[in-house]
Rosetta silent file (secondary structure, phi, psi, omega in degrees, C-alpha in Angstrom):
SEQUENCE: XXXXXXXXXXXXXXXXXXXXXXXXXXXXXXXXXXXXXXXXXXXXXXXXXXXXXXXXXXXXXXXXXXXXXXXXXXXXXXXXXXXXXXXXXXXXXXXXXXXXXXXXXXXXXXXXXXXXXXXXXXXXXXXXXXXXXXXXXXXXXXXXXXXXXXXXXXXXXXXXXXXXXXXXXXXXXXXXXXXXX
SCORE:     score description
SCORE:     0.000 S_00000001
   1 L     0.000  122.768 -169.022   38.398   -6.488  262.082 S_00000001
   2 L   -44.072  144.471  155.841   37.509   -6.221  258.657 S_00000001
   3 L  -124.482   49.973  170.216   36.113   -2.818  257.206 S_00000001
   4 L   -86.809  132.708  174.748   34.832   -4.279  254.043 S_00000001
   5 L    75.747    6.015 -170.893   31.379   -2.981  253.045 S_00000001
   6 L   -71.714  -28.702  177.331   31.196   -0.979  256.437 S_00000001
   7 L  -100.573   -6.149  176.200   29.601    2.123  254.341 S_00000001
   8 L   -70.915  121.084 -179.901   27.655    0.278  251.731 S_00000001
   9 L   106.051  -18.217 -165.210   24.130    0.726  252.420 S_00000001
  10 L  -113.708 -164.369 -172.335   24.583    3.754  254.725 S_00000001
  11 L   -95.700   -0.930  175.452   24.326    7.497  254.053 S_00000001
  12 L   -83.644  -23.714 -175.603   28.344    7.260  253.972 S_00000001
  13 H   -70.065  -20.342  152.473   28.369    5.365  250.930 S_00000001
  14 H   -45.441  -44.156 -165.765   27.929    8.293  248.601 S_00000001
  15 H   -84.784  -39.735  164.781   30.567   10.028  250.183 S_00000001
  16 H   -43.246  -56.795  171.349   32.857    7.020  250.202 S_00000001
  17 H   -36.030  -50.769 -157.326   32.069    6.512  246.672 S_00000001
  18 H   -82.939  -51.432 -173.553   33.151   10.339  245.867 S_00000001
  19 H   -61.349  -53.598  178.444   36.316    9.897  247.816 S_00000001
  20 H   -26.727  -57.487 -176.668   37.226    6.550  246.006 S_00000001
  21 H   -69.499  -58.530 -169.498   37.087    8.327  242.415 S_00000001
  22 H   -61.338  -21.755  151.778   38.739   11.225  243.495 S_00000001
  23 H   -70.409  -38.555  173.976   41.713    9.203  244.916 S_00000001
  24 H   -72.637  -17.343  169.804   41.872    7.322  242.003 S_00000001
  25 H   -70.404  -56.928 -173.578   41.717   10.261  239.811 S_00000001
  26 H   -29.281  -48.072 -159.781   44.438   11.765  242.113 S_00000001
  27 H   -70.536  -43.923 -156.950   46.713    8.567  241.462 S_00000001
  28 H   -72.129  -55.736  175.127   46.295    9.148  237.386 S_00000001
  29 H   -44.829  -71.513 -168.741   47.125   12.986  237.772 S_00000001
  30 H   -59.658  -30.252  156.477   49.995   12.609  239.778 S_00000001
  31 H   -39.496  -61.071 -171.834   51.309    9.966  237.482 S_00000001
  32 H   -80.606  -23.681  168.530   50.922   12.222  234.644 S_00000001
  33 H   -60.007  -48.043  162.417   52.440   15.146  236.562 S_00000001
  34 H   -30.565  -61.888 -178.281   55.557   12.435  237.099 S_00000001
  35 H   -77.278  -39.057  170.346   55.975   11.845  233.283 S_00000001
  36 H   -45.887  -42.508 -177.530   55.277   15.505  232.435 S_00000001
  37 H   -80.010  -16.774  160.281   57.880   16.568  234.592 S_00000001
  38 H   -66.905  -55.990  160.550   60.317   14.321  233.291 S_00000001
  39 H   -21.598  -52.607  146.970   59.510   15.386  229.820 S_00000001
  40 L   -44.807  -14.585 -175.151   60.322   18.778  231.149 S_00000001
  41 L    82.274    0.672 -166.014   63.153   18.286  232.711 S_00000001
  42 L   -86.325   52.488 -174.089   62.162   18.691  236.174 S_00000001
  43 L   -58.157  -25.656 -171.937   63.914   15.279  237.221 S_00000001
  44 L   -91.413    2.170  165.785   64.006   16.146  240.918 S_00000001
  45 L  -114.998   -4.430  156.067   60.061   16.222  241.160 S_00000001
  46 H   -41.894  -55.487 -173.188   59.631   12.801  239.502 S_00000001
  47 H   -71.654  -29.776 -167.549   59.935   10.962  242.741 S_00000001
  48 H   -78.916  -27.396  176.518   57.694   13.343  244.983 S_00000001
  49 H   -64.356  -43.253 -163.782   54.848   12.937  242.045 S_00000001
  50 H   -80.456  -42.622 -149.713   55.428    8.958  242.310 S_00000001
  51 H   -91.935  -27.891  169.199   55.184    8.954  246.003 S_00000001
  52 H   -78.654  -27.756  171.531   51.934   10.831  245.921 S_00000001
  53 H   -61.594  -62.906 -167.145   50.312    8.875  243.125 S_00000001
  54 H   -60.181   -6.138  177.872   51.339    5.562  245.148 S_00000001
  55 H   -91.107  -54.456 -177.617   49.722    7.042  248.430 S_00000001
  56 H   -42.296  -37.633 -161.299   46.543    8.302  246.167 S_00000001
  57 H   -88.626   -8.103  171.508   46.307    4.734  244.952 S_00000001
  58 H   -70.943  -56.045 -177.521   46.549    3.473  248.628 S_00000001
  59 H   -68.602  -27.821  151.222   43.817    5.657  249.562 S_00000001
  60 H   -49.467  -44.025  171.321   41.511    4.693  246.579 S_00000001
  61 H   -75.715  -19.322  179.668   41.817    1.034  247.550 S_00000001
  62 H   -65.947  -58.723  167.509   40.880    1.927  251.030 S_00000001
  63 H   -64.068  -16.152  166.837   37.487    3.376  250.202 S_00000001
  64 H   -71.876  -24.355  162.582   36.775    0.698  247.717 S_00000001
  65 H   -61.127  -63.076 -176.479   37.173   -1.703  250.511 S_00000001
  66 H   -53.952  -45.439 -167.674   35.143    0.570  252.965 S_00000001
  67 H   -87.332  -15.168 -156.537   32.200    0.783  250.249 S_00000001
  68 L    67.465   42.765  176.293   32.371   -3.096  249.213 S_00000001
  69 L   -55.610  -46.291 -157.289   33.174   -2.202  245.611 S_00000001
  70 L  -115.727  149.885 -166.631   34.908   -5.518  244.646 S_00000001
  71 L   -60.054  137.903  176.706   33.679   -8.899  245.694 S_00000001
  72 L   -63.496  -11.388  177.386   34.937   -9.987  249.347 S_00000001
  73 L   -68.631  105.488  173.737   35.715  -13.684  247.373 S_00000001
  74 H   -79.787  -41.300  178.729   39.646  -12.764  247.863 S_00000001
  75 H   -91.097  -15.068  172.360   40.621  -15.839  245.573 S_00000001
  76 H   -70.156  -37.990  178.550   37.689  -15.311  243.117 S_00000001
  77 H   -78.825  -23.993  160.884   39.205  -11.908  242.664 S_00000001
  78 H   -70.850  -35.556  163.673   42.545  -13.050  242.251 S_00000001
  79 H   -77.012   -5.486  176.769   41.531  -15.445  239.564 S_00000001
  80 H   -87.295  -49.857 -166.328   39.388  -12.926  237.706 S_00000001
  81 H   -67.184  -31.712  171.250   42.387  -10.689  237.808 S_00000001
  82 H   -67.491  -33.768  167.001   44.519  -13.151  236.495 S_00000001
  83 H   -61.847  -63.774 -172.762   42.294  -13.844  233.541 S_00000001
  84 H   -48.129  -38.050 -178.385   42.047  -10.256  232.890 S_00000001
  85 H   -77.837  -28.850 -172.715   45.628   -9.225  233.069 S_00000001
  86 H   -84.047  -43.510  154.702   46.497  -12.003  230.894 S_00000001
  87 H   -32.064  -47.701 -178.137   43.818  -10.928  228.314 S_00000001
  88 H   -58.378  -42.286 -164.000   45.123   -7.395  228.718 S_00000001
  89 H   -45.986  -58.281 -159.871   48.513   -8.406  227.499 S_00000001
  90 H   -83.494  -16.461  168.848   46.849   -8.878  223.854 S_00000001
  91 H   -67.544  -34.726  177.036   44.539   -5.868  224.061 S_00000001
  92 H   -78.499  -25.339  167.180   47.061   -3.461  224.832 S_00000001
  93 H   -78.327  -35.031  173.626   49.233   -4.666  221.975 S_00000001
  94 H   -43.718  -39.673  150.087   46.391   -4.512  219.714 S_00000001
  95 H   -48.615  -65.039  178.625   46.185   -1.076  220.702 S_00000001
  96 H   -45.004  -53.849  179.496   49.919   -0.354  220.482 S_00000001
  97 H   -40.174  -61.654  178.402   49.314   -1.794  216.858 S_00000001
  98 H   -55.781  -44.448 -177.089   46.911    0.842  216.084 S_00000001
  99 H   -58.676  -58.287  175.974   48.669    3.487  217.688 S_00000001
 100 H   -40.158  -52.851  170.073   51.477    2.573  215.605 S_00000001
 101 H   -68.044  -24.414  161.960   49.930    2.550  212.501 S_00000001
 102 L   -86.076   18.192  165.350   48.638    6.165  213.062 S_00000001
 103 L    87.230   17.134  177.887   52.398    7.219  212.960 S_00000001
 104 L  -103.671   91.126 -164.466   52.846    7.315  216.923 S_00000001
 105 H   -90.315  -57.467 -172.600   55.979    4.899  216.845 S_00000001
 106 H   -50.551  -48.435 -179.448   57.100    6.221  220.403 S_00000001
 107 H   -58.068  -49.259 -167.404   53.828    5.998  222.173 S_00000001
 108 H   -58.747  -41.357  155.145   53.303    2.605  220.594 S_00000001
 109 H   -33.288  -67.841 -178.803   56.741    1.520  222.184 S_00000001
 110 H   -54.269  -53.972 -169.172   55.898    2.368  225.444 S_00000001
 111 H   -76.209  -18.961  162.264   52.413    0.389  225.320 S_00000001
 112 H   -48.641  -36.895  166.615   54.266   -2.530  223.995 S_00000001
 113 H   -58.045  -61.980  169.159   56.021   -2.535  227.220 S_00000001
 114 H   -63.989  -16.692  168.964   52.928   -2.275  229.200 S_00000001
 115 H   -54.397  -63.570 -179.325   51.554   -5.258  227.214 S_00000001
 116 H   -59.405  -28.604 -177.502   54.214   -7.332  228.612 S_00000001
 117 H   -66.168  -58.196 -168.632   53.838   -5.814  231.979 S_00000001
 118 H   -52.028  -51.656 -169.828   50.138   -6.747  231.823 S_00000001
 119 H   -57.237  -57.615  176.519   50.854  -10.232  230.752 S_00000001
 120 H   -42.617  -48.552  160.447   53.446  -10.399  233.638 S_00000001
 121 H   -39.987  -52.108  178.338   50.559   -9.409  236.152 S_00000001
 122 H   -68.835  -27.157  170.946   48.687  -12.156  235.027 S_00000001
 123 H   -89.830  -14.412  159.688   51.295  -14.683  235.569 S_00000001
 124 H   -61.391  -38.604  178.947   52.050  -13.219  238.984 S_00000001
 125 H   -63.610  -26.000 -176.087   48.362  -13.882  239.677 S_00000001
 126 H   -75.263  -34.937  179.973   48.823  -17.408  238.443 S_00000001
 127 H   -55.893  -25.716 -166.239   51.910  -17.945  240.596 S_00000001
 128 H   -82.544  -45.239  173.188   50.085  -16.708  243.684 S_00000001
 129 H   -57.747  -36.969  171.825   47.065  -19.315  242.829 S_00000001
 130 H   -66.489  -29.469  162.934   49.454  -22.076  242.463 S_00000001
 131 H   -59.593  -21.127 -160.872   50.972  -21.199  245.509 S_00000001
 132 L  -133.943   65.950 -171.679   47.920  -21.421  247.293 S_00000001
 133 H   -81.024    4.282  172.868   46.007  -24.392  245.843 S_00000001
 134 H   -78.088  -18.738  171.782   43.541  -24.920  248.640 S_00000001
 135 H   -69.784  -10.727  175.750   42.023  -21.645  247.493 S_00000001
 136 H   -96.800    6.214 -174.808   40.848  -23.532  244.451 S_00000001
 137 L   -80.832   -7.770 -147.003   39.176  -26.243  246.480 S_00000001
 138 L   -78.057  142.041 -178.006   36.044  -23.893  247.177 S_00000001
 139 L   -84.698  158.967 -162.695   32.957  -25.633  245.793 S_00000001
 140 L   -86.669  147.729  164.430   31.518  -24.287  242.667 S_00000001
 141 L   -46.683  143.866 -176.973   28.496  -21.916  242.646 S_00000001
 142 L   -74.591  -26.990  176.276   25.215  -23.622  241.274 S_00000001
 143 L  -133.544  158.009  173.394   25.125  -20.825  238.546 S_00000001
 144 E  -133.609  125.027 -168.415   27.901  -18.758  236.969 S_00000001
 145 E  -122.263  154.954 -168.794   27.625  -15.845  234.927 S_00000001
 146 E  -126.529  132.077  174.875   30.697  -14.369  232.934 S_00000001
 147 L   -71.091  123.743  177.807   31.378  -10.452  231.898 S_00000001
 148 L   -73.562  -24.404 -171.625   31.865  -10.611  228.206 S_00000001
 149 L   -92.140  -30.774 -176.933   34.283   -7.725  228.443 S_00000001
 150 L  -101.983  -39.149  173.339   36.404   -8.356  231.226 S_00000001
 151 L    89.931   31.241 -176.629   35.745  -11.934  232.113 S_00000001
 152 L   -71.759  158.765 -153.507   34.820  -11.541  235.966 S_00000001
 153 E  -127.295  116.831  176.304   32.983  -14.476  236.940 S_00000001
 154 E  -106.303  139.402  168.269   29.737  -13.734  239.218 S_00000001
 155 E  -112.601  116.177 -163.938   28.707  -16.812  241.181 S_00000001
 156 L   131.899 -164.059  177.726   25.404  -17.194  242.229 S_00000001
 157 L   -99.644   95.679 -173.033   22.056  -15.843  240.838 S_00000001
 158 L   -55.455  -21.250 -162.055   22.905  -12.434  239.194 S_00000001
 159 L   -97.795   18.828  154.206   19.325  -11.516  238.819 S_00000001
 160 L   -77.813  -18.484  155.571   18.915  -10.997  242.603 S_00000001
 161 L   -34.904  136.635  174.888   21.211   -8.209  241.925 S_00000001
 162 L   -69.456  166.097 -179.834   19.375   -4.562  241.524 S_00000001
 163 L   -71.698  -14.065  172.619   18.855   -3.462  238.219 S_00000001
 164 L  -121.451   30.418  159.072   21.539   -1.149  238.328 S_00000001
 165 L   -73.882  140.711 -157.612   24.351   -3.559  239.320 S_00000001
 166 E  -134.845  154.938 -179.137   27.384   -3.295  237.186 S_00000001
 167 L   -62.694  123.758  176.610   30.507   -5.530  236.836 S_00000001
 168 L   -91.024   26.339  176.599   32.736   -4.415  239.610 S_00000001
 169 L  -118.368  -45.910  168.976   35.736   -4.793  237.519 S_00000001
 170 L  -117.153    0.202 -176.291   34.723   -3.060  234.282 S_00000001
 171 L    78.330   13.522  171.774   31.328   -1.480  234.953 S_00000001
 172 L   -50.081  126.198 -168.479   29.452   -3.753  232.401 S_00000001
 173 E   -66.845  164.765  179.234   25.386   -3.916  233.328 S_00000001
 174 H   -76.157  -23.247 -176.686   24.378   -7.297  234.657 S_00000001
 175 H   -72.143    5.696 -179.870   22.256   -7.583  231.746 S_00000001
 176 H   -95.269  -18.429  168.964   25.527   -8.030  229.503 S_00000001
 177 L   -59.924  157.771 -163.383   26.436  -11.295  231.475 S_00000001
 178 E  -131.368  123.283 -168.178   26.274  -14.735  230.040 S_00000001
 179 E   -68.935  132.716  142.795   25.189  -17.864  232.362 S_00000001
 180 L   -96.968  150.553 -159.506   27.886  -20.534  231.786 S_00000001
 181 L   -98.303    0.000    0.000   26.610  -23.951  231.720 S_00000001
């Protein structure tokens, strides 16, 4: 049985959202602590903080599914992530260039590694999509709207969503979406 969206629209939705956000923030904090521990010579603590961060990430994902934060269309989400990660490579590289120009070469060097990783994530998603071609045979929706920021594709009539609906990937309001002809 799927837990997808079980708390959406219930009195538990706000609590699950708070838990999801707390766990996502916990992920960032634990990874930051791992980095700071390494920088400050506490190498023995690094794996402990990374383990905690990984667990927090799993918890955040659980609450996201419980609340139906992302579309249940598995292949649509994989396809969207493939585009976003591929585009993310250029975006992170552009930021790295600005960081380097500001005089922070060490940070820029690491960001360039991150940019390549983003591109690699896009390649992984493309490989997954190629491995399961039947997933692409889904009938196209009559209307498709695209988020101008992350490329997320909404299939169907976006106007049927509530006025406070936002892109599930980047948070842009539905008014920012453009219909694709």
